Backbone as JSON, one array per atom type, in Angstrom:
{
  "sequence": "MSKYIYLLIALALASCTTIEVSHRAPPENRMIDKSSALLVDTPAAQLTKPYTFPVQNQTIVTCRFQLVQPHYNDDWYPALAIAFSRLGEFGNDVVGEQHVKFSAYFTDGTLGRRYEVTTWDNEETVITPFMRLKDSEREITLTMTWHEDGYFSYRVSQSNGTSGSAAIYRPNIAPAVATVLVSGIRGYLDCDSEVLSAGSATLN",
  "N": [[-23.75, 31.88, 1.7], [-22.38, 29.57, 2.54], [-20.04, 29.72, 1.02], [-18.84, 31.94, 2.17], [-18.27, 30.98, 4.73], [-16.43, 28.94, 4.11], [-14.38, 30.55, 3.12], [-13.59, 31.95, 5.42], [-12.6, 29.79, 6.95], [-10.47, 28.99, 5.33], [-8.81, 31.27, 5.42], [-8.16, 31.29, 8.13], [-6.71, 28.9, 8.4], [-4.6, 29.41, 6.69], [-3.17, 31.31, 8.03], [-1.87, 30.0, 10.0], [1.02, 28.36, 10.68], [2.57, 25.33, 10.69], [5.44, 24.27, 12.34], [6.98, 22.25, 13.52], [6.67, 18.83, 14.36], [7.41, 16.42, 16.62], [8.83, 13.36, 17.9], [10.87, 13.2, 19.61], [12.52, 13.91, 22.68], [12.34, 17.23, 23.72], [14.84, 19.82, 24.47], [14.05, 21.36, 26.71], [12.47, 19.72, 28.17], [11.61, 18.46, 31.22], [11.08, 16.91, 34.43], [8.51, 18.13, 36.58], [9.15, 20.15, 39.43], [7.83, 19.52, 42.36], [8.15, 20.68, 44.82], [8.58, 23.38, 44.44], [6.54, 24.09, 42.82], [3.23, 25.37, 42.11], [0.3, 24.32, 43.66], [-2.6, 23.92, 42.08], [-6.15, 24.11, 42.1], [-8.91, 24.23, 40.6], [-12.37, 24.47, 40.42], [-14.79, 22.74, 38.27], [-15.96, 24.46, 35.39], [-15.2, 26.93, 36.32], [-12.89, 29.72, 36.43], [-9.52, 30.5, 36.98], [-6.65, 32.67, 37.53], [-3.62, 32.01, 37.92], [-1.03, 33.01, 37.36], [0.48, 36.01, 36.15], [2.24, 37.97, 33.75], [4.32, 40.7, 32.67], [4.57, 41.89, 29.28], [6.82, 42.21, 26.62], [8.57, 42.75, 23.49], [9.53, 39.61, 22.14], [8.94, 38.13, 24.41], [8.73, 35.18, 26.28], [6.71, 32.68, 27.62], [6.66, 29.96, 29.77], [5.11, 27.04, 30.86], [5.01, 24.38, 33.06], [3.19, 21.5, 33.77], [1.61, 19.17, 35.87], [-0.9, 16.95, 35.83], [-3.25, 16.12, 38.29], [-5.97, 15.62, 38.86], [-8.79, 15.84, 36.77], [-11.64, 18.03, 36.64], [-14.7, 17.48, 35.56], [-17.31, 18.91, 33.5], [-20.53, 19.47, 32.07], [-20.53, 21.47, 30.17], [-17.97, 22.7, 30.03], [-14.66, 21.79, 29.25], [-11.94, 20.54, 31.27], [-9.09, 22.68, 31.5], [-5.94, 24.2, 30.58], [-4.27, 27.21, 29.93], [-2.3, 29.62, 28.1], [-2.38, 33.03, 27.7], [-1.8, 35.78, 25.66], [-2.43, 39.1, 25.93], [-4.09, 42.29, 25.48], [-5.15, 43.71, 27.67], [-5.3, 41.93, 29.8], [-7.7, 40.98, 30.61], [-10.68, 38.99, 30.3], [-13.37, 37.71, 28.29], [-16.34, 38.23, 26.4], [-17.49, 40.69, 26.77], [-15.66, 42.6, 27.4], [-14.51, 45.63, 26.77], [-12.26, 46.72, 24.31], [-10.44, 44.69, 24.67], [-8.05, 42.37, 23.42], [-6.79, 39.25, 22.37], [-4.5, 36.44, 22.1], [-4.72, 33.12, 22.59], [-3.39, 30.14, 23.82], [-4.38, 26.91, 24.28], [-4.73, 23.95, 26.28], [-6.8, 21.24, 26.39], [-8.14, 19.01, 28.64], [-9.47, 16.42, 27.74], [-11.52, 13.41, 27.78], [-10.21, 9.99, 27.9], [-10.88, 8.64, 25.52], [-11.22, 10.58, 23.58], [-8.87, 12.01, 23.6], [-6.25, 14.43, 24.32], [-6.74, 17.85, 23.6], [-5.44, 20.53, 21.7], [-5.48, 23.98, 21.01], [-5.63, 27.22, 19.38], [-6.95, 30.34, 20.21], [-8.15, 33.38, 18.99], [-9.09, 36.66, 19.84], [-10.47, 39.5, 18.66], [-11.57, 42.72, 17.87], [-14.2, 42.07, 18.54], [-14.49, 39.6, 17.38], [-14.12, 36.12, 17.2], [-11.73, 33.66, 16.51], [-11.03, 30.32, 16.11], [-8.36, 28.14, 16.05], [-7.52, 24.96, 15.37], [-4.89, 22.9, 16.71], [-3.32, 20.51, 17.67], [-4.18, 17.06, 18.41], [-3.69, 14.82, 20.91], [-3.62, 11.5, 21.73], [-2.32, 10.37, 23.74], [-1.84, 9.41, 27.15], [-0.29, 10.85, 28.87], [0.4, 12.62, 31.84], [1.87, 14.83, 32.39], [2.76, 17.9, 31.04], [4.34, 20.43, 28.98], [3.77, 23.71, 28.21], [4.49, 26.31, 25.96], [4.72, 29.69, 25.0], [5.29, 32.43, 22.83], [5.63, 35.89, 22.1], [6.29, 37.68, 19.21], [7.54, 40.66, 17.9], [7.15, 41.17, 15.24], [4.66, 40.32, 14.66], [4.05, 37.65, 14.91], [2.85, 34.93, 16.87], [4.21, 32.4, 18.56], [4.01, 28.95, 19.51], [4.23, 26.03, 21.6], [4.02, 22.6, 22.5], [4.99, 20.02, 24.72], [5.19, 16.65, 25.75], [5.74, 14.49, 28.59], [6.65, 12.1, 27.64], [8.15, 12.73, 25.47], [6.91, 13.39, 23.06], [6.18, 16.09, 20.94], [5.21, 19.31, 19.62], [5.2, 22.23, 17.52], [4.2, 25.51, 16.49], [3.14, 28.51, 14.69], [1.25, 31.54, 14.69], [-0.03, 34.24, 12.8], [-0.72, 37.38, 13.79], [-0.7, 40.41, 13.39], [-2.02, 42.72, 14.18], [-2.54, 42.59, 16.85], [-1.19, 43.65, 19.75], [0.2, 42.63, 22.52], [0.19, 43.32, 26.1], [0.15, 41.98, 28.43], [0.72, 38.76, 29.78], [-1.14, 35.98, 30.63], [-1.79, 33.19, 32.68], [-4.18, 30.73, 32.54], [-6.5, 28.7, 34.28], [-8.8, 26.06, 34.43], [-11.09, 23.9, 35.88], [-9.27, 21.9, 36.81], [-7.02, 20.0, 38.87], [-3.75, 20.12, 40.01], [-0.12, 20.27, 39.68], [1.58, 23.22, 39.03], [3.95, 25.17, 37.32], [5.18, 28.12, 36.28], [7.04, 30.39, 34.24], [8.62, 33.43, 33.01], [10.5, 34.99, 30.41], [12.6, 37.25, 28.55], [13.61, 36.9, 25.33], [16.82, 37.13, 23.76], [17.75, 38.99, 20.81], [19.24, 37.44, 19.05], [18.59, 34.84, 19.76], [15.95, 34.48, 19.26], [13.43, 32.59, 17.94], [10.88, 30.91, 16.01], [10.1, 28.58, 17.26]],
  "CA": [[-23.29, 31.79, 3.09], [-21.38, 28.51, 2.67], [-18.78, 30.22, 0.46], [-18.26, 32.84, 3.17], [-17.72, 30.14, 5.8], [-15.22, 28.3, 3.58], [-13.35, 31.57, 3.03], [-13.09, 32.18, 6.78], [-11.78, 28.63, 7.34], [-9.22, 29.03, 4.55], [-7.97, 32.34, 5.95], [-7.65, 30.88, 9.44], [-5.68, 27.87, 8.21], [-3.44, 30.01, 6.02], [-2.41, 32.13, 8.97], [-1.26, 29.12, 11.01], [2.09, 27.63, 10.03], [3.16, 24.31, 11.55], [6.89, 24.29, 12.2], [7.63, 20.99, 13.91], [6.04, 17.81, 15.2], [8.53, 15.54, 16.89], [8.7, 12.35, 18.95], [12.09, 13.24, 20.41], [12.39, 14.78, 23.85], [12.96, 18.54, 23.52], [15.83, 20.13, 25.51], [13.48, 21.94, 27.92], [11.6, 18.75, 28.81], [12.09, 17.93, 32.48], [10.0, 16.67, 35.37], [8.18, 19.29, 37.39], [9.61, 20.11, 40.81], [6.62, 19.77, 43.15], [8.47, 21.49, 46.0], [8.51, 24.79, 44.09], [5.38, 24.31, 41.97], [1.99, 25.81, 42.72], [-0.79, 23.35, 43.59], [-3.83, 24.6, 41.67], [-7.35, 23.28, 42.17], [-10.01, 25.08, 40.17], [-13.56, 23.65, 40.14], [-15.31, 22.71, 36.91], [-16.69, 25.63, 34.89], [-14.69, 28.17, 36.9], [-11.63, 30.16, 35.82], [-8.59, 31.23, 37.84], [-5.47, 33.2, 36.84], [-2.55, 31.89, 38.93], [0.19, 33.74, 36.98], [0.46, 37.05, 35.13], [3.57, 38.49, 33.45], [4.35, 41.78, 31.69], [5.0, 41.43, 27.96], [7.49, 43.06, 25.64], [8.99, 41.96, 22.32], [10.24, 38.35, 22.36], [8.63, 37.53, 25.72], [8.35, 33.78, 26.22], [6.14, 32.13, 28.86], [6.73, 28.5, 29.81], [4.38, 26.43, 31.98], [5.07, 22.93, 33.24], [2.0, 21.13, 34.53], [1.35, 17.75, 36.12], [-2.32, 16.77, 36.16], [-3.62, 15.19, 39.37], [-7.36, 15.23, 38.66], [-9.64, 16.77, 36.04], [-13.0, 18.22, 37.14], [-15.49, 17.59, 34.34], [-18.58, 19.63, 33.5], [-21.21, 19.23, 30.8], [-20.31, 22.57, 29.22], [-16.57, 23.11, 29.95], [-13.61, 20.8, 29.49], [-10.8, 21.02, 32.07], [-8.17, 23.32, 30.56], [-4.82, 25.06, 30.96], [-4.01, 28.07, 28.78], [-1.47, 30.82, 28.18], [-2.99, 34.04, 26.85], [-1.14, 37.08, 25.49], [-3.56, 39.99, 25.71], [-3.86, 43.73, 25.59], [-5.55, 44.23, 28.98], [-5.28, 40.92, 30.85], [-9.09, 40.67, 30.96], [-11.23, 37.99, 29.38], [-14.82, 37.72, 28.18], [-16.79, 38.94, 25.21], [-18.02, 42.01, 27.1], [-14.56, 43.47, 27.82], [-14.27, 46.6, 25.7], [-10.86, 46.99, 24.02], [-9.57, 43.53, 24.88], [-7.61, 41.53, 22.3], [-5.88, 38.24, 22.89], [-4.18, 35.18, 21.44], [-4.7, 32.18, 23.71], [-2.99, 28.77, 23.5], [-5.07, 26.12, 25.29], [-4.72, 22.49, 26.35], [-8.05, 20.75, 26.97], [-7.97, 17.66, 29.15], [-10.65, 15.65, 27.41], [-11.41, 12.04, 28.3], [-9.22, 9.14, 27.24], [-11.28, 8.21, 24.18], [-11.08, 11.7, 22.65], [-7.5, 12.51, 23.61], [-6.05, 15.82, 24.74], [-6.88, 18.73, 22.45], [-4.73, 21.8, 21.78], [-5.95, 24.92, 20.0], [-5.35, 28.64, 19.58], [-8.12, 31.2, 20.05], [-7.86, 34.81, 18.94], [-10.24, 37.55, 20.04], [-10.08, 40.83, 18.17], [-12.68, 43.44, 17.25], [-15.41, 41.31, 18.83], [-14.53, 38.41, 16.54], [-13.35, 34.99, 17.72], [-11.29, 32.66, 15.54], [-10.43, 29.15, 16.78], [-7.46, 27.41, 15.15], [-7.06, 23.68, 15.96], [-3.44, 22.68, 16.58], [-3.01, 19.08, 17.75], [-4.91, 16.21, 19.34], [-2.81, 13.74, 21.31], [-4.36, 10.48, 22.47], [-1.46, 9.87, 24.81], [-2.4, 9.67, 28.48], [0.71, 11.48, 29.72], [-0.21, 13.6, 32.73], [2.73, 16.0, 32.53], [2.99, 18.6, 29.78], [4.96, 21.75, 29.01], [3.27, 24.65, 27.22], [5.34, 27.48, 25.76], [4.18, 30.65, 24.04], [6.16, 33.59, 22.65], [5.17, 36.95, 21.22], [7.33, 38.3, 18.4], [7.06, 41.99, 17.54], [6.78, 41.2, 13.83], [3.27, 39.92, 14.52], [3.87, 36.21, 15.11], [2.75, 34.3, 18.19], [4.6, 31.0, 18.39], [3.58, 28.14, 20.65], [4.81, 24.69, 21.6], [3.64, 21.68, 23.57], [5.77, 18.79, 24.8], [4.74, 15.73, 26.78], [6.86, 13.89, 29.3], [7.17, 10.95, 26.88], [8.97, 13.23, 24.38], [6.1, 13.87, 21.95], [6.09, 17.55, 20.97], [4.85, 19.99, 18.39], [5.25, 23.68, 17.62], [3.61, 26.22, 15.36], [3.04, 29.95, 14.89], [0.1, 32.16, 14.06], [0.29, 35.63, 12.48], [-1.76, 38.33, 14.19], [0.09, 41.64, 13.56], [-2.82, 43.82, 14.75], [-2.67, 42.4, 18.3], [0.06, 43.95, 20.46], [-0.14, 42.35, 23.92], [0.93, 43.93, 27.2], [0.06, 41.09, 29.59], [0.57, 37.32, 29.56], [-1.9, 35.42, 31.75], [-1.99, 31.75, 32.7], [-5.57, 30.47, 32.9], [-6.76, 27.33, 34.71], [-10.22, 25.78, 34.62], [-11.51, 22.52, 36.07], [-8.18, 20.94, 37.0], [-6.18, 19.98, 40.06], [-2.43, 19.64, 39.64], [1.05, 21.08, 40.02], [1.84, 24.15, 37.94], [5.13, 26.02, 37.5], [5.3, 28.96, 35.09], [7.99, 31.5, 34.31], [8.68, 34.27, 31.83], [11.78, 35.63, 30.13], [12.68, 37.96, 27.28], [14.67, 36.31, 24.53], [17.67, 38.05, 23.03], [17.45, 39.04, 19.37], [19.92, 36.34, 18.36], [18.04, 33.54, 20.11], [14.51, 34.47, 19.0], [12.97, 31.76, 16.82], [9.44, 30.65, 16.06], [9.71, 27.4, 18.01]],
  "C": [[-22.18, 30.74, 3.25], [-20.03, 28.94, 2.1], [-18.06, 31.12, 1.45], [-17.61, 32.06, 4.3], [-16.44, 29.47, 5.35], [-14.07, 29.29, 3.48], [-12.74, 31.85, 4.39], [-12.18, 31.04, 7.23], [-10.44, 28.67, 6.62], [-8.28, 30.09, 5.08], [-7.37, 31.95, 7.29], [-6.53, 29.86, 9.3], [-4.43, 28.45, 7.57], [-2.58, 30.8, 6.98], [-1.69, 31.3, 10.02], [-0.24, 28.24, 10.31], [2.7, 26.62, 10.99], [4.65, 24.24, 11.27], [7.49, 22.92, 12.48], [6.66, 20.11, 14.67], [7.06, 16.71, 15.38], [8.19, 14.53, 17.97], [9.98, 12.24, 19.77], [11.91, 14.21, 21.56], [13.07, 16.12, 23.58], [13.89, 18.88, 24.66], [15.21, 20.64, 26.8], [12.63, 20.95, 28.71], [12.24, 18.21, 30.09], [10.93, 17.78, 33.44], [9.77, 17.91, 36.23], [8.66, 19.09, 38.82], [8.43, 20.5, 41.7], [6.9, 20.66, 44.35], [8.37, 22.99, 45.71], [7.29, 25.12, 43.23], [4.18, 24.76, 42.79], [0.94, 24.73, 42.56], [-2.08, 24.12, 43.28], [-4.99, 23.61, 41.74], [-8.56, 24.16, 41.88], [-11.21, 24.2, 39.82], [-13.97, 23.71, 38.67], [-16.1, 23.97, 36.62], [-16.33, 26.92, 35.61], [-13.3, 28.46, 36.33], [-10.79, 30.89, 36.86], [-7.37, 31.64, 37.02], [-4.29, 33.16, 37.81], [-1.28, 32.67, 38.61], [-0.17, 34.85, 35.99], [1.88, 37.6, 34.98], [3.45, 39.69, 32.52], [4.95, 41.27, 30.38], [5.71, 42.54, 27.21], [7.94, 42.16, 24.5], [9.83, 40.76, 22.73], [10.04, 37.8, 23.78], [8.15, 36.1, 25.51], [7.84, 33.36, 27.6], [6.12, 30.62, 28.75], [6.0, 28.01, 31.05], [4.55, 24.92, 31.94], [3.92, 22.54, 34.17], [1.9, 19.62, 34.66], [-0.08, 17.62, 36.62], [-2.48, 15.75, 37.28], [-5.04, 14.68, 39.15], [-8.09, 16.27, 37.82], [-11.02, 16.85, 36.69], [-13.9, 18.47, 35.93], [-16.81, 18.31, 34.58], [-19.21, 19.42, 32.14], [-20.87, 20.27, 29.74], [-18.83, 22.93, 29.01], [-15.67, 21.9, 30.11], [-12.57, 21.38, 30.45], [-9.72, 21.55, 31.13], [-7.08, 24.1, 31.28], [-4.49, 25.9, 29.74], [-3.02, 29.17, 29.13], [-2.07, 31.83, 27.22], [-2.13, 35.31, 26.84], [-2.23, 38.07, 25.1], [-3.19, 41.45, 25.9], [-4.09, 44.22, 27.02], [-5.41, 43.22, 30.12], [-6.66, 40.58, 31.36], [-9.66, 39.74, 29.9], [-12.74, 37.99, 29.43], [-15.24, 38.6, 27.02], [-17.3, 40.34, 25.5], [-16.93, 42.98, 27.56], [-14.18, 44.38, 26.65], [-12.76, 46.83, 25.54], [-9.93, 45.82, 24.22], [-9.27, 42.84, 23.55], [-6.72, 40.45, 22.89], [-5.63, 37.13, 21.88], [-3.93, 34.18, 22.56], [-4.39, 30.77, 23.22], [-3.49, 27.85, 24.62], [-4.81, 24.63, 25.13], [-5.99, 22.07, 27.06], [-7.88, 19.29, 27.37], [-9.26, 16.89, 28.97], [-10.49, 14.23, 27.92], [-10.5, 11.2, 27.43], [-9.59, 8.72, 25.83], [-11.1, 9.32, 23.14], [-9.65, 12.18, 22.54], [-7.44, 13.97, 24.03], [-6.04, 16.72, 23.5], [-6.16, 20.05, 22.71], [-5.26, 22.72, 20.68], [-5.57, 26.33, 20.38], [-6.62, 29.42, 19.3], [-7.67, 32.65, 19.98], [-9.17, 35.58, 19.09], [-9.8, 38.95, 19.66], [-11.28, 41.48, 17.51], [-14.0, 42.67, 17.38], [-15.57, 40.1, 17.91], [-13.62, 37.35, 17.14], [-13.0, 34.05, 16.58], [-10.59, 31.55, 16.31], [-9.63, 28.37, 15.75], [-7.02, 26.12, 15.82], [-5.57, 23.49, 15.72], [-3.13, 21.19, 16.55], [-4.05, 18.38, 18.61], [-4.02, 15.01, 19.64], [-3.59, 12.75, 22.16], [-3.56, 9.89, 23.62], [-2.04, 10.26, 26.16], [-1.39, 10.32, 29.42], [0.09, 12.6, 30.55], [0.67, 14.83, 32.92], [3.02, 16.6, 31.16], [3.72, 19.91, 30.03], [4.36, 22.57, 27.87], [4.18, 25.86, 27.16], [4.7, 28.39, 24.73], [5.07, 31.89, 24.02], [5.48, 34.61, 21.75], [6.37, 37.58, 20.54], [6.78, 39.6, 17.83], [6.69, 42.1, 16.07], [5.36, 40.69, 13.59], [3.0, 38.44, 14.7], [3.75, 35.87, 16.59], [3.1, 32.84, 17.98], [4.26, 30.25, 19.67], [4.08, 26.71, 20.48], [4.23, 23.89, 22.75], [4.6, 20.5, 23.53], [5.23, 17.96, 25.96], [5.95, 15.06, 27.41], [7.39, 12.64, 28.62], [8.0, 11.39, 25.68], [8.21, 13.69, 23.17], [5.95, 15.38, 22.04], [5.66, 18.08, 19.62], [4.91, 21.47, 18.58], [4.72, 24.3, 16.34], [3.62, 27.71, 15.66], [1.81, 30.46, 14.16], [0.38, 33.66, 13.92], [-0.9, 36.53, 12.81], [-1.11, 39.7, 14.46], [-0.69, 42.79, 14.2], [-3.02, 43.68, 16.25], [-1.31, 42.6, 18.94], [-0.19, 43.76, 21.96], [0.74, 43.1, 24.91], [1.02, 43.01, 28.4], [-0.02, 39.64, 29.11], [-0.07, 36.74, 30.82], [-2.01, 33.92, 31.59], [-3.38, 31.5, 33.26], [-5.76, 28.99, 33.22], [-8.26, 27.17, 34.92], [-10.44, 24.28, 34.8], [-10.4, 21.51, 36.23], [-7.53, 21.11, 38.37], [-4.84, 19.42, 39.64], [-1.35, 20.61, 40.04], [1.45, 21.91, 38.81], [3.05, 25.02, 38.29], [5.35, 26.8, 36.21], [6.35, 30.04, 35.3], [8.02, 32.24, 32.98], [10.08, 34.81, 31.66], [11.69, 36.33, 28.78], [13.88, 37.42, 26.53], [15.53, 37.4, 23.9], [17.39, 37.96, 21.54], [18.06, 37.85, 18.64], [19.31, 34.99, 18.62], [16.56, 33.42, 19.77], [14.2, 33.65, 17.76], [11.47, 31.54, 16.99], [9.12, 29.34, 16.74], [10.16, 27.49, 19.43]]
}
């Protein structure tokens, strides 16, 4: 059994390629405009979907978020996520659903903020840790892109300039919907979607 578990871990890590971790401010890093942002306030252990976007090849979704207050629960951490999915539905009982979800968990100050990617396919869940940042920055930018060759690339940047990007290969998941998910947080959220041209499509 232990050999089987080690094999699963090795396969998961092999499919995740880190591209960049940087302490320089990325070009897209800018303060959120509260006048045009959506004020979200989702209670602990509840889930809301403030944004949905249609998906085609090279679709990129960018969310800028400024945390006002986390709502903690014994079972759920406050979280913000971008999910590229087949149906736009979530839960283990949704027949035919597949997704790749990039999540930011607003853990307490001693643990730091945790970022990870979750894939759901064929009733199997694989969680791939990405980064843990102990910085207390309350404003972050999450970006996720689907590439038709089977890669899902994702990036996080903080308002202090710390950033990281990576990609995960899931060629059997062809998403049709991108959904922004919010749980247990109050703050300002601004998300948008665009389709990259072939010449500008990269994995970061």
